[in-house]
Short mmCIF file of C-alpha atoms and ligand atoms in Angstrom, two decimals:
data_model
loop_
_atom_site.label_atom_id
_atom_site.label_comp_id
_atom_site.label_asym_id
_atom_site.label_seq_id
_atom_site.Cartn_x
_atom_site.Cartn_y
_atom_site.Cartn_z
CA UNK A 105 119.62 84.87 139.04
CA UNK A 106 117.90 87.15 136.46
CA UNK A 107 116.18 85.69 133.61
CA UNK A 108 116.84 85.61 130.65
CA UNK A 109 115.62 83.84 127.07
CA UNK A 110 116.59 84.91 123.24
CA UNK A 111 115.12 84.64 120.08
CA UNK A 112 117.45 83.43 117.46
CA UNK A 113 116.07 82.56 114.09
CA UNK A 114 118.54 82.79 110.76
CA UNK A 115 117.62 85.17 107.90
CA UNK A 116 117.05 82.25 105.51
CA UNK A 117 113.77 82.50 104.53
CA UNK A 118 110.53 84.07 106.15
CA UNK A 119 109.56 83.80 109.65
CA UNK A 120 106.68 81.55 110.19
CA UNK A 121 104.01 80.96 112.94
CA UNK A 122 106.04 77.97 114.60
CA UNK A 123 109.08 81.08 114.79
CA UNK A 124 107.03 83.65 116.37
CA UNK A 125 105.14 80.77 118.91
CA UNK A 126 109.20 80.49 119.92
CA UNK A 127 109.57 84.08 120.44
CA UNK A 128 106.59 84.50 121.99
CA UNK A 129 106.84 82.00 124.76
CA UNK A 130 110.58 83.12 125.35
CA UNK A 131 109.45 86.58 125.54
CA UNK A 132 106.46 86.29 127.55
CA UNK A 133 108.25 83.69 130.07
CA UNK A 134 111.07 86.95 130.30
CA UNK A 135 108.58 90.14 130.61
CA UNK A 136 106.48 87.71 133.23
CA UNK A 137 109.39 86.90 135.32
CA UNK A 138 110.76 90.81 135.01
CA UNK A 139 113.58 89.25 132.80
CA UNK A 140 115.58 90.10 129.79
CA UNK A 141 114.62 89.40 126.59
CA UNK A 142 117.10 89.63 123.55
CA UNK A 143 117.44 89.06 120.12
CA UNK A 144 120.17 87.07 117.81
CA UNK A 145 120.32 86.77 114.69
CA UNK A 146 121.98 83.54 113.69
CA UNK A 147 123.17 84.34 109.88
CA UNK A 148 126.59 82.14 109.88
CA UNK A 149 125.04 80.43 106.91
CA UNK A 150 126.52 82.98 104.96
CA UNK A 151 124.84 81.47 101.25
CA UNK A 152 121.35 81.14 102.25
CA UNK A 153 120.99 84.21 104.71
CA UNK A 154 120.14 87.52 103.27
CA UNK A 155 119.76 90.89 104.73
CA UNK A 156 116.41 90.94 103.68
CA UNK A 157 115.60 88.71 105.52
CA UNK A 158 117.05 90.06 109.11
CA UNK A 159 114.71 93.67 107.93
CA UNK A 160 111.58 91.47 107.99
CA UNK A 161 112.52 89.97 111.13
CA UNK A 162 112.51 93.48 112.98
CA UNK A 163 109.67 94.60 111.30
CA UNK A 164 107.19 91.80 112.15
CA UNK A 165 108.74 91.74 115.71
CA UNK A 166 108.38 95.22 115.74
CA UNK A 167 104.65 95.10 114.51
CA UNK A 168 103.60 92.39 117.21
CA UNK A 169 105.05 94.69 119.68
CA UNK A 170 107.51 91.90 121.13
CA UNK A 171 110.39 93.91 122.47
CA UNK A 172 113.88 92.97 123.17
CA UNK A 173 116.47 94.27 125.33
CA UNK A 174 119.77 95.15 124.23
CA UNK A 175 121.24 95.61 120.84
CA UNK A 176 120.11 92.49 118.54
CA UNK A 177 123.29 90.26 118.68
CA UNK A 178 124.00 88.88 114.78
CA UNK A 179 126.48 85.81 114.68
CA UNK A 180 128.43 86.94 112.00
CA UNK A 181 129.86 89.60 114.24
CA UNK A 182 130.67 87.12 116.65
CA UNK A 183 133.26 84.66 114.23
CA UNK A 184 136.59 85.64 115.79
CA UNK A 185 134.91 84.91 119.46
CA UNK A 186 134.25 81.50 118.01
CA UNK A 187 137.55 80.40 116.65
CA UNK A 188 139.27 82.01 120.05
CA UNK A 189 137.41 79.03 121.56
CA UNK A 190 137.86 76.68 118.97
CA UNK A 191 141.83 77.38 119.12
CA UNK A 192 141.58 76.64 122.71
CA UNK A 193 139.41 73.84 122.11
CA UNK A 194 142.28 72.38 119.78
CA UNK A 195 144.72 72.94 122.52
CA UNK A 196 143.52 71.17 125.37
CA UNK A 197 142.26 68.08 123.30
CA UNK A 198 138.37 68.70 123.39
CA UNK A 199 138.31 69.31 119.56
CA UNK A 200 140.43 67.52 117.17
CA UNK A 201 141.54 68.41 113.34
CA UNK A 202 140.22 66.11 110.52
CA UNK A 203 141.37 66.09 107.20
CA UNK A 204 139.71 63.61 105.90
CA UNK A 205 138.32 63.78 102.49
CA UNK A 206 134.72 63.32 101.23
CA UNK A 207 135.97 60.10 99.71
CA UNK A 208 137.19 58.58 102.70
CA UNK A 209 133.86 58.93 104.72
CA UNK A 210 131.74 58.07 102.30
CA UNK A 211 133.54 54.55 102.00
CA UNK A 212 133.89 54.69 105.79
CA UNK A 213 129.80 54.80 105.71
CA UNK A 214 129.15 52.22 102.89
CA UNK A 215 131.56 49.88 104.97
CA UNK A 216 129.51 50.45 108.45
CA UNK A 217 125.97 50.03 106.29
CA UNK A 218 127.29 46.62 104.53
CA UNK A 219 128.90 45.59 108.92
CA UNK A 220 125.11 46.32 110.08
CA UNK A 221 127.25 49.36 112.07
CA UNK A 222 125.83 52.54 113.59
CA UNK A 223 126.69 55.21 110.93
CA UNK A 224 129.32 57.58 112.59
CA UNK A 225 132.88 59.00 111.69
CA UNK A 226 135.73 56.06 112.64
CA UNK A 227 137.47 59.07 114.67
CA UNK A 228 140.78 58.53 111.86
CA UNK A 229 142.40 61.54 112.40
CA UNK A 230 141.98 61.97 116.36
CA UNK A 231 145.16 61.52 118.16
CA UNK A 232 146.86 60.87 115.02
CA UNK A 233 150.04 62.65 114.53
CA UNK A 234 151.39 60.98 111.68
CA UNK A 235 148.28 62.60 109.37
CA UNK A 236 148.42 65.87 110.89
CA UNK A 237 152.08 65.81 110.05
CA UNK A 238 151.17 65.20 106.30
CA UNK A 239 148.19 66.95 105.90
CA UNK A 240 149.36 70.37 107.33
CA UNK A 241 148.30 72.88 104.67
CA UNK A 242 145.56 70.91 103.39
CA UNK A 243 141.80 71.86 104.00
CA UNK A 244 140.20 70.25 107.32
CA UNK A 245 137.39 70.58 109.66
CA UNK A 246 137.32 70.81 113.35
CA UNK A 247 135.52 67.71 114.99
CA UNK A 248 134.54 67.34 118.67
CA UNK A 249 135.77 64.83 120.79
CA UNK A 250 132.47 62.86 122.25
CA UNK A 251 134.03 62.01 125.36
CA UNK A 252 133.85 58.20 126.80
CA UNK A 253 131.47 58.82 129.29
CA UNK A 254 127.97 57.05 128.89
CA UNK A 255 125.48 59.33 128.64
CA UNK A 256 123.97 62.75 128.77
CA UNK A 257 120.49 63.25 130.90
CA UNK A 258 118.78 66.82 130.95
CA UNK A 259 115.10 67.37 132.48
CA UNK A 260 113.21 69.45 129.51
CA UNK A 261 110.28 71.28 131.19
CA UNK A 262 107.75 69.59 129.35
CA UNK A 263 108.97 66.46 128.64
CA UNK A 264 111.01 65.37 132.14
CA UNK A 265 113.86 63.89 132.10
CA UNK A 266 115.68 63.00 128.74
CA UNK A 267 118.72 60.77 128.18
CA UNK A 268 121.31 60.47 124.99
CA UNK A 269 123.81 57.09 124.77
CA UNK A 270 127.18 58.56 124.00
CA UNK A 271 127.61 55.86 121.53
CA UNK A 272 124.22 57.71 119.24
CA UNK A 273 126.80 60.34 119.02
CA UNK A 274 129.65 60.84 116.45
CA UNK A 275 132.88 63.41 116.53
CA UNK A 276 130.05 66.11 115.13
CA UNK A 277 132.32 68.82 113.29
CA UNK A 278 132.15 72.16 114.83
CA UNK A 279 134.21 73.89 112.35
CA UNK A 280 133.69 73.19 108.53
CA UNK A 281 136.29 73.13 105.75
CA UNK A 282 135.79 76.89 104.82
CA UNK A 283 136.08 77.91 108.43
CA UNK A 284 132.84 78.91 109.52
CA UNK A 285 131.57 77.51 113.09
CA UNK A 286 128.65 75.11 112.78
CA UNK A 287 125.11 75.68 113.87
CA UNK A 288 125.59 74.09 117.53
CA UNK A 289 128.85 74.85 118.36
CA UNK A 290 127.44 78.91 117.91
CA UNK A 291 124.57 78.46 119.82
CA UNK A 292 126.27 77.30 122.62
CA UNK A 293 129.01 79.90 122.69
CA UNK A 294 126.38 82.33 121.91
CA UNK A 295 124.23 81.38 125.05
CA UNK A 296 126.99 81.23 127.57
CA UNK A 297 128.58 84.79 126.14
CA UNK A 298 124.46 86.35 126.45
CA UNK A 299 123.87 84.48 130.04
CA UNK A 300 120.73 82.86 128.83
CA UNK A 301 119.20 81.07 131.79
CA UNK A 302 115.97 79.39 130.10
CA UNK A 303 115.60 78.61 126.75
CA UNK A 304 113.03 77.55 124.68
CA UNK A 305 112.50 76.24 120.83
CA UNK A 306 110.37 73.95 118.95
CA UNK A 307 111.18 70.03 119.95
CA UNK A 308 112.67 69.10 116.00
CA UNK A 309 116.32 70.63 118.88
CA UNK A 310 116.10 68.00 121.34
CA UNK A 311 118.48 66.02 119.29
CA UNK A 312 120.67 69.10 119.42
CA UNK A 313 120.69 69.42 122.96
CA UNK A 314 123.22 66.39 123.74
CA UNK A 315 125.20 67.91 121.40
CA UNK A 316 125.20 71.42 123.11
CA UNK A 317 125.56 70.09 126.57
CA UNK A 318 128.79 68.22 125.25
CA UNK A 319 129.90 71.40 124.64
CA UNK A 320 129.02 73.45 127.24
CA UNK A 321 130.81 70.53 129.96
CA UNK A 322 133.84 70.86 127.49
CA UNK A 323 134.29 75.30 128.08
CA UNK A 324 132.99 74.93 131.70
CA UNK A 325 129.79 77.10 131.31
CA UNK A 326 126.83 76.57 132.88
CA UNK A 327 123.72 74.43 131.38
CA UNK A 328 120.12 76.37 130.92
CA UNK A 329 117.23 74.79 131.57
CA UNK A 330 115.37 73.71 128.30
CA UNK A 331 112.11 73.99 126.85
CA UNK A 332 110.99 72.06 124.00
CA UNK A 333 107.93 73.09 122.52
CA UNK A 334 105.30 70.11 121.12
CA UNK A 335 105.21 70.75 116.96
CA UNK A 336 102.58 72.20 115.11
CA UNK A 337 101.13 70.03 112.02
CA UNK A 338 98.53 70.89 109.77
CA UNK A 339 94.80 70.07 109.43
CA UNK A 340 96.34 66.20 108.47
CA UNK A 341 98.60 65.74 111.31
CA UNK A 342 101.60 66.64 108.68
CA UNK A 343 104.17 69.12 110.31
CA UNK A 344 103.87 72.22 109.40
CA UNK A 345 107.35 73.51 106.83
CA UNK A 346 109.18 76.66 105.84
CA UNK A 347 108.32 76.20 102.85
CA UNK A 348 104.05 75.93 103.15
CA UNK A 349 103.17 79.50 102.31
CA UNK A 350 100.32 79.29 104.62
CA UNK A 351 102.37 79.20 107.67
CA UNK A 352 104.40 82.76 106.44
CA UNK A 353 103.74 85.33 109.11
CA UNK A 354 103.69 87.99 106.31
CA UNK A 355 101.27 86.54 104.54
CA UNK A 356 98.75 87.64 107.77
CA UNK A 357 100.37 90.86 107.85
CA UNK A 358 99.40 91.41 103.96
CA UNK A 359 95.91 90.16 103.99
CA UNK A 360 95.17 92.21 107.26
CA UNK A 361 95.18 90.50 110.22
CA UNK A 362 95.52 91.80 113.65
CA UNK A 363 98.38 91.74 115.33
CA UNK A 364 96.98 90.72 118.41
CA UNK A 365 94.94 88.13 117.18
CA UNK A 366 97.39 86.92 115.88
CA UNK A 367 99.42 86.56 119.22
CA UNK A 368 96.49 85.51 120.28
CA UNK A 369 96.18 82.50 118.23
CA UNK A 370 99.73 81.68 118.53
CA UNK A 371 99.37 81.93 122.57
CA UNK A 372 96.89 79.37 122.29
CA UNK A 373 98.83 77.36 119.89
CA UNK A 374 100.49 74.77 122.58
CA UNK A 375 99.71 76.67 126.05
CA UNK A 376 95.85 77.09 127.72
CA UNK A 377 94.77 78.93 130.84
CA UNK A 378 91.57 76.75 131.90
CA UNK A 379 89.15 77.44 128.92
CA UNK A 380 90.13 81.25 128.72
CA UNK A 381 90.71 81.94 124.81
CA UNK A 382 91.03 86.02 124.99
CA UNK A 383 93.84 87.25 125.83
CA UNK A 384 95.43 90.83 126.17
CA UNK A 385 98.95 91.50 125.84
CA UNK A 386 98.98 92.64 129.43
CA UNK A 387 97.09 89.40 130.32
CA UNK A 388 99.75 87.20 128.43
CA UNK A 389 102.54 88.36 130.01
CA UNK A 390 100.77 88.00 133.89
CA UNK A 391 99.55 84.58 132.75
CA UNK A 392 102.19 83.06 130.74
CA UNK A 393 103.70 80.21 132.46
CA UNK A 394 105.82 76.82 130.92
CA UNK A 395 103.89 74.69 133.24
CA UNK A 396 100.90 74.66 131.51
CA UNK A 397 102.51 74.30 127.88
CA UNK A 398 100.83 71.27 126.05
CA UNK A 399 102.76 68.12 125.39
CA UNK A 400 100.81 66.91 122.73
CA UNK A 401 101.31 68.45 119.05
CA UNK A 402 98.89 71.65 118.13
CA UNK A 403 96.87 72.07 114.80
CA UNK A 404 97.21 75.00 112.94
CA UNK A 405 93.58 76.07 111.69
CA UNK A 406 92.80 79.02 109.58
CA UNK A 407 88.78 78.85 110.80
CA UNK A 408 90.57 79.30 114.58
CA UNK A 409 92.46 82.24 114.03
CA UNK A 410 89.83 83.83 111.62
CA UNK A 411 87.14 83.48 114.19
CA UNK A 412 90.25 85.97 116.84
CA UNK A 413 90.94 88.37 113.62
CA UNK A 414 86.84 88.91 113.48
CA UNK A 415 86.52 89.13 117.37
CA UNK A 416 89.66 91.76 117.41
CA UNK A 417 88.17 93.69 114.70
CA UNK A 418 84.96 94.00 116.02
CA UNK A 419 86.64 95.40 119.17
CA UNK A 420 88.76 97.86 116.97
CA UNK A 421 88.11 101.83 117.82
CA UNK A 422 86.63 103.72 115.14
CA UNK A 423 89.45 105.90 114.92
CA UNK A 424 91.72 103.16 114.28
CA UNK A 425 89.27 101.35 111.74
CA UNK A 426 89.54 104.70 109.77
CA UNK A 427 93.14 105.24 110.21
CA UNK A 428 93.53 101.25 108.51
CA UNK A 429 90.84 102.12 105.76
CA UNK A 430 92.58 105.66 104.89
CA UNK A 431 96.35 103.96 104.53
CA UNK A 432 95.03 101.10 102.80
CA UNK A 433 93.31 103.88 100.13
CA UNK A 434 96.66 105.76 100.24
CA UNK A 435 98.49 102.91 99.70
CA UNK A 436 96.17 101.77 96.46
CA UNK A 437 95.78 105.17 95.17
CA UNK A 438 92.63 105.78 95.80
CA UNK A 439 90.96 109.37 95.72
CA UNK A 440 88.45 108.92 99.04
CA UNK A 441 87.14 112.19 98.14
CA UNK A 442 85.68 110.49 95.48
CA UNK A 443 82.64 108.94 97.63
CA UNK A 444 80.97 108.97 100.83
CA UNK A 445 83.32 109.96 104.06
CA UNK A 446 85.46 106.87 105.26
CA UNK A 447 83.53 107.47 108.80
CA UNK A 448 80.02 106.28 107.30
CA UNK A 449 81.69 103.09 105.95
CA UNK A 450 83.36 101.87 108.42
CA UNK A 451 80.40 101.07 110.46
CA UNK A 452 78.57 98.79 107.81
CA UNK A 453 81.51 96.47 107.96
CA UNK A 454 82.17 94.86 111.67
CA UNK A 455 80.80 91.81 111.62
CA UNK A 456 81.15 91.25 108.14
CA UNK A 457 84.67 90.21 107.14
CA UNK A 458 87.11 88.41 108.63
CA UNK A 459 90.17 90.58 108.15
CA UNK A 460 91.46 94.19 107.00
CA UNK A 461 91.53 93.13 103.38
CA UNK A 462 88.32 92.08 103.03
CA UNK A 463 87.01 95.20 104.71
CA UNK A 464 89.45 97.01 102.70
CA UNK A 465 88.18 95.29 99.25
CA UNK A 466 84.67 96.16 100.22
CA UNK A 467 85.71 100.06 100.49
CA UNK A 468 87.15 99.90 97.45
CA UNK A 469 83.75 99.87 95.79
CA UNK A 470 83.02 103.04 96.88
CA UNK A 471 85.79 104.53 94.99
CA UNK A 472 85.87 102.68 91.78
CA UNK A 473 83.73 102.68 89.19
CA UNK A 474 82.65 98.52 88.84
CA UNK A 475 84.67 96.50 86.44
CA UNK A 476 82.92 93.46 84.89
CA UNK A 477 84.42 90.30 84.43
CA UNK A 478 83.32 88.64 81.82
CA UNK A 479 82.42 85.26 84.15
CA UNK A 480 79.34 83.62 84.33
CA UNK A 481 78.12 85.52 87.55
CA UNK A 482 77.71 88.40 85.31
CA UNK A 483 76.41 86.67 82.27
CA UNK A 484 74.02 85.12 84.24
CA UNK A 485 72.76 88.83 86.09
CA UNK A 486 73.34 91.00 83.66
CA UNK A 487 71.97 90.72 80.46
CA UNK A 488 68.79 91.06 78.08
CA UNK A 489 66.39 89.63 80.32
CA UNK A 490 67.38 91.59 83.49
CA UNK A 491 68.01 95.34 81.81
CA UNK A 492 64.38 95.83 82.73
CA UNK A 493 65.18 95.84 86.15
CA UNK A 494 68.10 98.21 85.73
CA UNK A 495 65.93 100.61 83.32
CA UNK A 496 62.96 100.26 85.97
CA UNK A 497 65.19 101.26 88.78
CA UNK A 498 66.26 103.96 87.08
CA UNK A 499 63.27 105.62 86.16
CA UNK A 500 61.53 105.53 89.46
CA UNK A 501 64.47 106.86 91.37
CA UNK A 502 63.03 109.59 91.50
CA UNK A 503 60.53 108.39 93.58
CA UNK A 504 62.78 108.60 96.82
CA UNK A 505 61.52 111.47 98.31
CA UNK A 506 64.09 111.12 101.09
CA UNK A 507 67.47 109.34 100.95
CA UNK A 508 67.26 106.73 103.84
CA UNK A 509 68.05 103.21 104.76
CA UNK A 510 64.59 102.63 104.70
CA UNK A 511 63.09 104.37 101.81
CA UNK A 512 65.43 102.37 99.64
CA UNK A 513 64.46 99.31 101.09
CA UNK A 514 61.14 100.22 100.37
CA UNK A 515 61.77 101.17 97.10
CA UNK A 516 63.54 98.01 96.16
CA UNK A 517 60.73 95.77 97.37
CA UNK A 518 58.23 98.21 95.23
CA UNK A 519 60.44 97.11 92.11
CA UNK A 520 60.55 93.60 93.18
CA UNK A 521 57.08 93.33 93.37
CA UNK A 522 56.31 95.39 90.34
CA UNK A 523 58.68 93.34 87.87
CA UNK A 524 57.78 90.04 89.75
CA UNK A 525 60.73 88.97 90.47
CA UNK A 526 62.25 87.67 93.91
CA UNK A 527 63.67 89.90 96.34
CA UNK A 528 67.20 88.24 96.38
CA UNK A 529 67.67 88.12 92.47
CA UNK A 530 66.84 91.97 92.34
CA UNK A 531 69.52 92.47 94.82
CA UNK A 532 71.89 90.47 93.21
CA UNK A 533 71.55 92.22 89.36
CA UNK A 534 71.77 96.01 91.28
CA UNK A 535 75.19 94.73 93.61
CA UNK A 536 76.36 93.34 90.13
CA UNK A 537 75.42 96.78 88.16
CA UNK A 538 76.96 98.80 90.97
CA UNK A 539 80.11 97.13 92.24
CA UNK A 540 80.98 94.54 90.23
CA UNK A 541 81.35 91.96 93.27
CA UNK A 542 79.05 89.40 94.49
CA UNK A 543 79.31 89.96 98.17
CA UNK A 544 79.02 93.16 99.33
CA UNK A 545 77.32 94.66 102.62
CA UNK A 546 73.39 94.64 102.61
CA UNK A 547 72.42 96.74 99.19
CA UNK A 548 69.93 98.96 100.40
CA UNK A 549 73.35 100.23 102.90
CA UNK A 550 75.49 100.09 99.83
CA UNK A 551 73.03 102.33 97.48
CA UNK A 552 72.37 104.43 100.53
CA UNK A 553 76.40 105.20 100.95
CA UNK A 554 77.61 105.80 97.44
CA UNK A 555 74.25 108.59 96.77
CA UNK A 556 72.46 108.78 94.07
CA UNK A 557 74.39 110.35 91.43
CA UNK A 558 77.32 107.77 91.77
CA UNK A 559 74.23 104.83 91.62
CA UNK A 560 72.63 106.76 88.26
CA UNK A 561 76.12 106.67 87.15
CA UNK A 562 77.36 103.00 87.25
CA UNK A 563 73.79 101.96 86.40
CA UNK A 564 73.68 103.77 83.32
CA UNK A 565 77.38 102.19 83.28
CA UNK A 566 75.66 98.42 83.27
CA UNK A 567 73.28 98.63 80.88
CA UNK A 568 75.86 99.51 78.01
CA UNK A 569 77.94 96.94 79.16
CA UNK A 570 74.73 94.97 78.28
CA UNK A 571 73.95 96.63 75.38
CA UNK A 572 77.75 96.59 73.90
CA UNK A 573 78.56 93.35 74.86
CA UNK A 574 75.49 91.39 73.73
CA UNK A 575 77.50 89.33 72.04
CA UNK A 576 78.12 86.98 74.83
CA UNK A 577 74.52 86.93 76.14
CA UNK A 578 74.08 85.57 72.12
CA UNK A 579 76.35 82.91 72.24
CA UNK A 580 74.29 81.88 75.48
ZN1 ZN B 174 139.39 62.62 109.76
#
């Protein structure tokens, strides 16, 4: 038999790190096993999904280089497939018609609350003629019939075997009022139509699976075997949500981070390989295995998948550092012939940040001229007192003979010692003066890189911001 998982997430809001861990595993467990891969696009929740929504999809799949096979599959295509089933469903007494109104279960509930009775629908309209008879043209849903058997038992790869009492289930409706399929009954159809052998999701489905395997005994298709992956909760144990921003795979893909750290991380998120923690795409896919998938819950942490991002960026060719650094420029409108080459910058900066965007901030100042905030940083190192320094530096530029690394360095500690002041301080007022930012690369590197007219420029730049806004340094 040839295997084969899906991906199937619903265009209802962003996809988040718990979503790609899902399509991950499924599509590593495929590629490993020289299976198929595909992609479905659940979207019968035809309020909430947007086609937005489905265009991010591809494109983050697309950047993390996970691949599917086949044309994606999208639900909504799939509606007259469903209620060919349901009909039949109808007909042979597996799935009943139930008109009842909103009224009637909610008393039906409050009744079974006040009895001390397992909340579930009293199964009113099954078998009963008499309503269908009256009800005819009024609105219903489609319930399935639970059948009387006891129980459902299914052995989940990570978690053994797994049983569900009958009588925990209710008639769940398959069909709503407005006559869209629900959410399991889809799946199910959806998994039988696509052959999916294996299939693997995040553990909040195991309550679904009874559900689905009621189903799948009812249409005679076969069961796959299941995989539910342990949760992943934040640095507090919570669970991580849709709706915590921090957890919004786009949000990495904005602010710069790899994509193959960021596999990387996932990976590791609820799998390990011994104490290996580096991991090529190749490797994955050799590796990957659902025996050694973790049963306990994983914790997302930013410090964890920083510490990949720096180690993937640090192995990052030079051409492709550039090639990064020139689109980011493009994309912000910057003129890069406007300062030193892109391929002397690039090499000050490994080591240093812990994604793109930082890297990419730190170019910036190359580019710009310095803007400065009016925050106490800058009220504190530039003003009055420390325009000495600035009008010192200035007038003993001249002094470097030769523009190196190391006569700067040398330069800077002349100053230093001249003016008295501490090393770190003088530092500290020239990568103020000259960028604008308080962390920069080392400044002798930065002074070195932007040349001297550019340094003469934003200097000169400083000390009238001094000068003209001496008004705060009063106040002080
Ligand atoms: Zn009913």
């Amino acid at each position: 038999m040839k295997i084969k998982t899906r991906f199937a997430p619903s265009p209802t809001g962003y996809l988040h790190i718990g979503n790609i861990r899902t399509a991950l595993y499924s599509w590593l467990f495929a590629r490993k096993n020289k299976g198929n891969f595909i992609l479905r696009i659940e979207n019968t929740d035809f309020k909430r999904s947007k086609n937005s929504f489905v265009k991010d999809i591809f494109k983050i799949l697309q950047w993390l280089n996970i691949d599917w096979d086949e044309e994606p599959y999208f639900q909504s295509k799939r509606i007259n497939r469903y209620n060919d089933i349901i009909n039949n469903m109808l007909k042979n007494g597996t799935a009943y018609k139930c008109y009842c109104t909103k009224k009637h279960l909610k008393k039906n509930k409050e009744k079974q609350i006040i009895n001390g009775e397992k909340i579930k629908y009293n199964r009113k309209c099954y078998n009963n003629i008499k309503n269908i008879e009256k009800n005819k043209n009024k609105p219903y849903t489609v319930r399935f019939f639970i059948p009387n058997n006891k129980y459902i038992t299914f052995t989940d790869t990570v978690r053994g075997k797994i049983t569900f009492h009958n009588n925990e289930l209710e008639d769940f409706i398959i069909k709503r009022t407005d006559g869209t399929p629900t959410y399991n009954f889809c799946v199910v159809i959806d998994d039988w139509d696509m052959k999916i052998t294996h299939i693997i999701r995040g553990e909040e489905h195991i309550n679904n699976t009874p559900k689905q395997i009621h189903i799948i005994n009812s249409i005679g298709a076969h069961i796959p075997i299941y995989t539910h992956v342990s949760i992943i909760t934040d640095d507090l144990g919570k669970k991580i949500s849709k709706r915590d921003n921090n957890i919004n795979i786009f949000k990495y893909k904005e602010k710069g981070y790899l994509p193959d750290a960021l596999l990387n991380y996932i990976l590791l998120l609820g799998w390990s390989y011994g104490n290996k923690e580096i991991f090529s795409l190749e490797e994955m896919k050799k590796l990957f295995n659902l025996k050694n998938l973790n049963k306990s819950s994983s914790i997302f942490n930013i410090k964890k998948l920083n510490w990949f991002n720096k180690y993937y960026l640090s192995k990052l060719s030079k051409k492709n550092m550039i090639n990064y650094l020139k689109l980011f420029c493009k994309k912000r409108n910057i003129n890069i012939n406007n300062g030193p080459k892109i391929e002397n910058l690039y090499k000050i900066f490994p080591n240093r940040c812990n994604t793109l965007n930082e890297i990419n901030n730190l170019c910036y100042i190359f580019y710009k001229c310095p803007n400065y905030q009016n925050n106490n940083l800058i009220k504190k190192y530039l003003n009055f007192k420390t325009k000495i320094i600035l009008e010192t530096f200035l007038k003993k530029l001249n002094n470097i003979k030769i523009w190196s690394i190391d006569n700067i360095n040398i330069f800077l500690k002349k100053i230093s010692f001249k003016l008295n002041i501490i090393f770190q301080k003088l530092a500290m007022v020239l990568r103020l003066a000259i960028t604008g930012l308080e962390n920069t690369p080392p400044i002798n590197n930065v002074i070195y890189l932007m040349g001297k007219k550019k340094i003469v420029y934003h200097i000169k730049k400083s000390i009238n911001f001094i000068i003209n806004n001496k008004s705060i340094y009063l106040i002080k």
